[in-house]
CSV table of C-alpha atoms in Angstrom, one decimal:
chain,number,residue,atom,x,y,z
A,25,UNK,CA,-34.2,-138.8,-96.7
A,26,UNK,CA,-32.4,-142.1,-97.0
A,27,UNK,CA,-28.8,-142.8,-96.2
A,28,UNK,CA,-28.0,-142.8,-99.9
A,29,UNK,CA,-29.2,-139.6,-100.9
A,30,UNK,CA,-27.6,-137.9,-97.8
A,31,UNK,CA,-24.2,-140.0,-98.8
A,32,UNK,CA,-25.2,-138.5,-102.7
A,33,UNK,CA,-24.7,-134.7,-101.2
A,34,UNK,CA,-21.5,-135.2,-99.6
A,35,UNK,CA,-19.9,-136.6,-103.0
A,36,UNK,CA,-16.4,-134.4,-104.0
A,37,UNK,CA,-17.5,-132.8,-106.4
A,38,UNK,CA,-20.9,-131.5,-104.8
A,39,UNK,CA,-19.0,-130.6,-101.7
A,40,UNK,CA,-16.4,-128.7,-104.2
A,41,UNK,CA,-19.4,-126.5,-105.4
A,42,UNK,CA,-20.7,-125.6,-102.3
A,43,UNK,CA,-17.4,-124.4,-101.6
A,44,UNK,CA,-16.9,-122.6,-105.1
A,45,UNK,CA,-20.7,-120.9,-104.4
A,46,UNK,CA,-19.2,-119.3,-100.8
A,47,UNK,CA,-16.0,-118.3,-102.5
A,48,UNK,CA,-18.0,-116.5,-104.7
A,49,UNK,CA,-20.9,-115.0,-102.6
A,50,UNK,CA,-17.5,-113.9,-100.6
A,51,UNK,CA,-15.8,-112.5,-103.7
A,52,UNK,CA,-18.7,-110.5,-104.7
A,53,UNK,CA,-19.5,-109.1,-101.0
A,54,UNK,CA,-15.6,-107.8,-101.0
A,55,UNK,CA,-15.5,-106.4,-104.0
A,56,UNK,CA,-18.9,-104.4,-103.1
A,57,UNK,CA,-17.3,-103.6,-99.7
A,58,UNK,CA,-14.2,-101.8,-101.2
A,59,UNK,CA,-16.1,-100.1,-104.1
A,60,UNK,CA,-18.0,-98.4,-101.2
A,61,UNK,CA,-15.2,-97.9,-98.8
A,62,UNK,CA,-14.8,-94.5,-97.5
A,63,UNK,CA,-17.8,-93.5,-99.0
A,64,UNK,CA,-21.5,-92.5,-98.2
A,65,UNK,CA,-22.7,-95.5,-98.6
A,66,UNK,CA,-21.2,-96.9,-95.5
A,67,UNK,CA,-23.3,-95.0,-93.5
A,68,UNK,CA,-26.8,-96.0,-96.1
A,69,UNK,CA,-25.5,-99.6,-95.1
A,70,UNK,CA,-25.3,-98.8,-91.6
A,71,UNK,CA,-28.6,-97.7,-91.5
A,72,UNK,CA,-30.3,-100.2,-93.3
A,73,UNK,CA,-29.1,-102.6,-91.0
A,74,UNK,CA,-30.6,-100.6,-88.2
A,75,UNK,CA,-33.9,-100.9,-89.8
A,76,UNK,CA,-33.4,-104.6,-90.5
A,77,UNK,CA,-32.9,-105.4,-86.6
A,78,UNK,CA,-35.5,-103.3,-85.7
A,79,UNK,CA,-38.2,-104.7,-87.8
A,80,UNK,CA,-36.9,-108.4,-86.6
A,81,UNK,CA,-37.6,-106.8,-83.1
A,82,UNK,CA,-41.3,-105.0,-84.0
A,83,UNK,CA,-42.1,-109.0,-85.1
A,84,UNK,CA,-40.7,-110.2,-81.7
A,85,UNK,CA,-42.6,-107.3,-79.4
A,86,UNK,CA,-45.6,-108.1,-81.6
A,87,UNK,CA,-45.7,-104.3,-82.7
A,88,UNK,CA,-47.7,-104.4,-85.3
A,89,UNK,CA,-47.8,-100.8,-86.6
A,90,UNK,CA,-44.2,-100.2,-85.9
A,91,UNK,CA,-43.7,-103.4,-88.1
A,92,UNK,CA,-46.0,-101.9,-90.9
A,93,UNK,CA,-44.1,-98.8,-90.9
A,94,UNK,CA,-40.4,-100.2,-91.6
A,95,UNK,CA,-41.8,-102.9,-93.6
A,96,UNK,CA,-43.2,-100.0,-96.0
A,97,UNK,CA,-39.3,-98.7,-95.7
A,98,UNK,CA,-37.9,-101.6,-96.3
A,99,UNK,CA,-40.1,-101.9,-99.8
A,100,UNK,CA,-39.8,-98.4,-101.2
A,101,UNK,CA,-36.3,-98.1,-99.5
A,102,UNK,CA,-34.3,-99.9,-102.4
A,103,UNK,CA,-35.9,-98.0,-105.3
A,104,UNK,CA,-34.9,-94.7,-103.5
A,105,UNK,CA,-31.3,-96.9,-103.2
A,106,UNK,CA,-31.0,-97.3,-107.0
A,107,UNK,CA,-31.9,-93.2,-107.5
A,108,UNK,CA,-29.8,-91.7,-104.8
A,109,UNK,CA,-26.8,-93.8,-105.4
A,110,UNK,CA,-27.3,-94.1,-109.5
A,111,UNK,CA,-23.8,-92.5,-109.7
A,112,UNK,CA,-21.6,-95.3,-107.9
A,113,UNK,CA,-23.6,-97.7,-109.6
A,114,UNK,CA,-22.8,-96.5,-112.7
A,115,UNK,CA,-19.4,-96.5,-112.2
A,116,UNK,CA,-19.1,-99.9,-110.8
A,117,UNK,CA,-21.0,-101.4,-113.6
A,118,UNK,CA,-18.6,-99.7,-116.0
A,119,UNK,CA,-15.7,-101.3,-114.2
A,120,UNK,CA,-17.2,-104.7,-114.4
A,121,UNK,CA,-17.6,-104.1,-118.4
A,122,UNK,CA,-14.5,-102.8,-118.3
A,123,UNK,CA,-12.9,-105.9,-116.0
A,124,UNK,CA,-10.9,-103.3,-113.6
A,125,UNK,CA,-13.1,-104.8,-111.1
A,126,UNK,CA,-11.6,-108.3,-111.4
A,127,UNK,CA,-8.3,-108.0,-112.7
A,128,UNK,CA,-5.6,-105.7,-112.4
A,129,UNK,CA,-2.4,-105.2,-114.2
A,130,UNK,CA,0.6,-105.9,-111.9
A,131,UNK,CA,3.3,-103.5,-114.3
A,132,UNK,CA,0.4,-100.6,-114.5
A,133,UNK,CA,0.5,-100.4,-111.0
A,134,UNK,CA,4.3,-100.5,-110.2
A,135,UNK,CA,4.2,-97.7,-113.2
A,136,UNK,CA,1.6,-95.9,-111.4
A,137,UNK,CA,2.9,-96.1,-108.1
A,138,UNK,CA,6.4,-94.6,-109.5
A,139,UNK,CA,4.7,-91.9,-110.7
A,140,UNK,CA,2.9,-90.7,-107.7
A,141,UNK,CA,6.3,-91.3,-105.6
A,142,UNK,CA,7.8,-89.1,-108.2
A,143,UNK,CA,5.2,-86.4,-107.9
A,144,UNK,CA,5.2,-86.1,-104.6
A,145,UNK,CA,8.7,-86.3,-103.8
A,146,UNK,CA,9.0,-83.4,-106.8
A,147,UNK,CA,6.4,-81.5,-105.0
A,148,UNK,CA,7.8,-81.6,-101.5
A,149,UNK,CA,11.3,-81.2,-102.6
A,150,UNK,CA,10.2,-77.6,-103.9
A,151,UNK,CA,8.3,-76.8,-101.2
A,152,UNK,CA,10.6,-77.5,-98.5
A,153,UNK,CA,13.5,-75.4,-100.2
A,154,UNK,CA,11.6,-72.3,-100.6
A,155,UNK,CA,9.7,-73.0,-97.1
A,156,UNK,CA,6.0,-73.2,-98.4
A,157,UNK,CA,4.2,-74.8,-95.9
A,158,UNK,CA,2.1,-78.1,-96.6
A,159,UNK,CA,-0.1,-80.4,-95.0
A,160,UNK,CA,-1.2,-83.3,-97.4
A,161,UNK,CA,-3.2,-87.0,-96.2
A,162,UNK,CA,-2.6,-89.7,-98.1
A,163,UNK,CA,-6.1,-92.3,-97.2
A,164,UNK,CA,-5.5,-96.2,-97.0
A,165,UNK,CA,-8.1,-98.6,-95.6
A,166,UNK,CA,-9.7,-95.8,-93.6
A,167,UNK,CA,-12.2,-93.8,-95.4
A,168,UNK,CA,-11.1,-90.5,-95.0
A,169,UNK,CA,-15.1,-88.7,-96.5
A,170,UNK,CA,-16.1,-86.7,-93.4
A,171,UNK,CA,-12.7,-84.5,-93.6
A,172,UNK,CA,-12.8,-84.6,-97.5
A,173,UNK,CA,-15.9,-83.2,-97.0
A,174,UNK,CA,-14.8,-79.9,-94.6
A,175,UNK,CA,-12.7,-78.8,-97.9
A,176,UNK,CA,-13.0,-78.0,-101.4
A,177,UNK,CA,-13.7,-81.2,-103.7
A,178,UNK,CA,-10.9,-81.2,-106.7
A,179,UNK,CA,-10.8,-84.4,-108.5
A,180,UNK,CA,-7.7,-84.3,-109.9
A,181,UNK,CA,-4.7,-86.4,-110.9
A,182,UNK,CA,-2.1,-86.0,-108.9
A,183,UNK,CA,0.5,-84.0,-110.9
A,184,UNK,CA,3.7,-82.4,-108.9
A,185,UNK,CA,2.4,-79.1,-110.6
A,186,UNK,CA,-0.7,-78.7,-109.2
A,187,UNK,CA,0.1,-80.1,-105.7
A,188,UNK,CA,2.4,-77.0,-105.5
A,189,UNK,CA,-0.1,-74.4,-107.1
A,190,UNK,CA,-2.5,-75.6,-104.1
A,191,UNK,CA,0.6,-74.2,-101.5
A,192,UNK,CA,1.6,-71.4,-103.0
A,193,UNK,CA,0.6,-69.0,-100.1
A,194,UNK,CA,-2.2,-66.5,-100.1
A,195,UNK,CA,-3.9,-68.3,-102.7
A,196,UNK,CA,-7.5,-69.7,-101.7
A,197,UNK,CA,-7.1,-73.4,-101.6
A,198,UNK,CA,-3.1,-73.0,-99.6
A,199,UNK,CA,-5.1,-72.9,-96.0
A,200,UNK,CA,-5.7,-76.6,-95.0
A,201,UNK,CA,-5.0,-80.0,-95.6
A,202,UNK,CA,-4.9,-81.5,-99.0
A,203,UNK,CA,-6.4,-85.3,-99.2
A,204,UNK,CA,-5.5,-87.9,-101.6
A,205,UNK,CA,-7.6,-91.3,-102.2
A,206,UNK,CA,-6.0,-93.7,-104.4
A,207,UNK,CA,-4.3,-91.7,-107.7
A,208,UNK,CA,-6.6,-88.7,-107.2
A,209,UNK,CA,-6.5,-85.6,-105.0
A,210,UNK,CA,-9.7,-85.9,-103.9
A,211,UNK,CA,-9.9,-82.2,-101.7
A,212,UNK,CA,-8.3,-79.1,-100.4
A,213,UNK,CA,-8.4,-76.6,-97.8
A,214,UNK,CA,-9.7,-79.4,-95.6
A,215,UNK,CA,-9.6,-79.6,-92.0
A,216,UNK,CA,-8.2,-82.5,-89.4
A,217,UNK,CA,-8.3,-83.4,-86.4
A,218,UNK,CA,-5.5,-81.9,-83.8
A,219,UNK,CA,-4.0,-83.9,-81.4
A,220,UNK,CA,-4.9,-83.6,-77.6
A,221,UNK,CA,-1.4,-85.7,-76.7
A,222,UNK,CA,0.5,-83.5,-73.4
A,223,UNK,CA,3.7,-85.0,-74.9
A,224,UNK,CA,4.4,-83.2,-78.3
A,225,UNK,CA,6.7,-80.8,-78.5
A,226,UNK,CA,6.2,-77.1,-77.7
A,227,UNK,CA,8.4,-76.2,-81.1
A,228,UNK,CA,5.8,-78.2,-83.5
A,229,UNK,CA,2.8,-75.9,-84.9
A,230,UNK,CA,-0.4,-76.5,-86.3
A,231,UNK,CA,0.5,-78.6,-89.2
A,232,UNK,CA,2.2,-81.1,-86.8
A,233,UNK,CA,-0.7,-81.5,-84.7
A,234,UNK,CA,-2.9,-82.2,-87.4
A,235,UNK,CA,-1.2,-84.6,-88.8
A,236,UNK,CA,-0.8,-86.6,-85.4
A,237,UNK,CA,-3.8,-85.9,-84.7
A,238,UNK,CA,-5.2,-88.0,-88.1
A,239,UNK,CA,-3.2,-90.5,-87.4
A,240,UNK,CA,-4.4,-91.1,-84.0
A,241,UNK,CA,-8.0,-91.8,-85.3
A,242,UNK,CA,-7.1,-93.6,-88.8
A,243,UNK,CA,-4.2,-95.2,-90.5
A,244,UNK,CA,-3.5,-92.2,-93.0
A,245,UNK,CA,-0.4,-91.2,-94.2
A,246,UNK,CA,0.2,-87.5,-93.4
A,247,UNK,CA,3.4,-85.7,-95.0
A,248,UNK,CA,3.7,-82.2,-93.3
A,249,UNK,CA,6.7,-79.2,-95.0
A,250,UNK,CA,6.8,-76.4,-92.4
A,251,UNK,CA,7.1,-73.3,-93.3
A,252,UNK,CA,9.3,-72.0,-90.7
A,253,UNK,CA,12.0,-74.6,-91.8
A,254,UNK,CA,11.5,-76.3,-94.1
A,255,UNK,CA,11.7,-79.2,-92.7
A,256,UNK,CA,9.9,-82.5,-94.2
A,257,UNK,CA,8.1,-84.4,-91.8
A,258,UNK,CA,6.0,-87.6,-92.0
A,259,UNK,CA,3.1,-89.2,-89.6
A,260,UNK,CA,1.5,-92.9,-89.5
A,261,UNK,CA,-0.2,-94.8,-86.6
A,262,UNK,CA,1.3,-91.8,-84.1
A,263,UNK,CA,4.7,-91.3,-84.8
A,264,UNK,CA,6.0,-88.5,-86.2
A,265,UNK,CA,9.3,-89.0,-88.1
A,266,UNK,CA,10.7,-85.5,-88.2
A,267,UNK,CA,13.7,-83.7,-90.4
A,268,UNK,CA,13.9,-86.8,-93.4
A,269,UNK,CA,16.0,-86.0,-96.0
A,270,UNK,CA,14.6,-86.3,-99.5
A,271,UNK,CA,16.1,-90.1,-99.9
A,272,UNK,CA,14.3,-91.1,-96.7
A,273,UNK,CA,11.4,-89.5,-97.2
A,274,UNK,CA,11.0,-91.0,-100.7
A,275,UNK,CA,11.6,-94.5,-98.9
A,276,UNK,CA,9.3,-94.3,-95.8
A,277,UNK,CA,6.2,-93.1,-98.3
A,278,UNK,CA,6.9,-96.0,-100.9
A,279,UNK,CA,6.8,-98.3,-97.7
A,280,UNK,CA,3.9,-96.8,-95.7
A,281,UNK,CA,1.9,-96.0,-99.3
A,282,UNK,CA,2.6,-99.3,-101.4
A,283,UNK,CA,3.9,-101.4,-98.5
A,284,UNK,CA,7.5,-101.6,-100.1
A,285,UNK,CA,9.4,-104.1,-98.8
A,286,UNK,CA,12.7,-101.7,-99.2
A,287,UNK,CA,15.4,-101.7,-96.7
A,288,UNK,CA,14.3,-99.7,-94.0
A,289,UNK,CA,15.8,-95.9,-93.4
A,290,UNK,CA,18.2,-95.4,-90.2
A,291,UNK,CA,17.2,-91.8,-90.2
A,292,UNK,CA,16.4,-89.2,-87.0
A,293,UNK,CA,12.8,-90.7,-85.8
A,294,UNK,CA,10.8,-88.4,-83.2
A,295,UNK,CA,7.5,-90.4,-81.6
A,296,UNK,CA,5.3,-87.8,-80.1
A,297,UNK,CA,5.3,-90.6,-77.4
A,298,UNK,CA,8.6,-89.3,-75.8
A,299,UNK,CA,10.9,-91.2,-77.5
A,300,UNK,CA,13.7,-89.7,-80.1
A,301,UNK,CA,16.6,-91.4,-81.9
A,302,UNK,CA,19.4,-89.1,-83.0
């Protein structure tokens, strides 16, 4: 190649499309990773990588049957891809026809976000005056599938009304954790983790441990209403903020949820780490 043809591929403007082409090849691979997030799929992605490196390592050991074997995977692996999965690619072809999975409307999610705040605080307020115990995870970035699956799938819209039915005690679904993903309740009656930690506090049940427990192991949002007290209680990343009145509570779940950048709450915090303001 002569020195004007390599001084032709560095002009502006093909230098600008090479950059456009990995902005979008990087667009596209995002917008696949979050339809996927929290999902099965991870897992199918997982293991095709597996299979990947280990048919890149059959060619390096010179293992020839071993190599035949994943390479006949590898083939018939993406048609069973497209059947098992035919569901989530519906949907996010839909989305693309629909252009949700490119553009989003900023006042249809400040109106959305307002009304889940309002139905939960509505919910929670009920609760904790007439003592109903309630354990509800809120998922963010961290799929929350494997405990969605211990419980009993709902697909729902999240509606005050029926986030109280679920509690009402002695019904089935009142026994468990409730799990929401995005606008949806996505299960009840599901189960968490509980926390191992020496330093929580003899006084705090089941409910409490859960909820630090999930937050030890993923960045959910766990809102807890015992039913001894009535107290409303709220978990992230380990801490426990104990006893919030309905104005703080409504502000620290706007802030943890949406990332509100509202004026922060001077209420009583309790960290199951040992330390506790007021």
């Amino acid at each position: 190649m002569s020195f004007m043809e390599q001084f032709s591929e560095l002009m502006p403007v093909n230098v600008l499309v090479n950059i456009l082409d990995v902005l979008f090849v990087w667009f596209v691979i995002y917008k696949i990773i979050t339809l996927i997030k929290g999902t099965k799929a991870v897992q199918l992605l997982k293991g095709i990588f597996v299979i990947v490196i280990a048919r890149v390592v059959t060619d390096f050991l010179g293992l020839d049957t071993f190599g035949w074997m994943l390479e006949q995977v590898i083939n018939f692996g993406f048609l069973a891809i497209i059947i098992i999965f035919q569901p989530e690619i519906r949907r996010a072809l839909e989305q693309i026809g629909r252009g949700a999975l490119f553009s989003r409307n900023s006042m249809q999610d400040e109106e959305e976000q307002n009304r889940l705040i309002e139905a939960m605080t509505k919910s929670v307020s009920y609760m904790a005056k007439r003592r109903i115990g309630a354990l509800i995870s809120i998922e963010r970035e961290t799929g929350l599938t494997d405990y969605i699956e211990t419980g009993i799938p709902l697909n729902a819209n999240i509606t005050s009304e029926l986030m109280i039915n679920i509690f009402i005690p002695n019904t089935p679904l009142h026994d468990g954790a409730v799990i929401l993903q995005k606008n949806n309740i996505a299960a009840a009656g599901c189960y968490l983790p509980l926390s191992e930690s020496p330093f929580i506090s003899k006084e705090l049940g089941t409910r409490h441990r859960a909820a630090i427990g999930l937050s030890e192991v993923t960045d959910a949002i766990t809102i807890v209403v015992s039913e001894e007290t009535g107290a409303v209680s709220l978990t992230s990343n380990g801490d426990l903020h104990r006893n919030l009145s309905m104005e703080e509570f409504e502000t620290h779940l706007r802030r943890l949820w949406f990332g509100s950048t509202a004026e922060q709450v001077t209420s009583s915090i309790w960290s199951w780490r040992g330390k506790q303001n007021g």
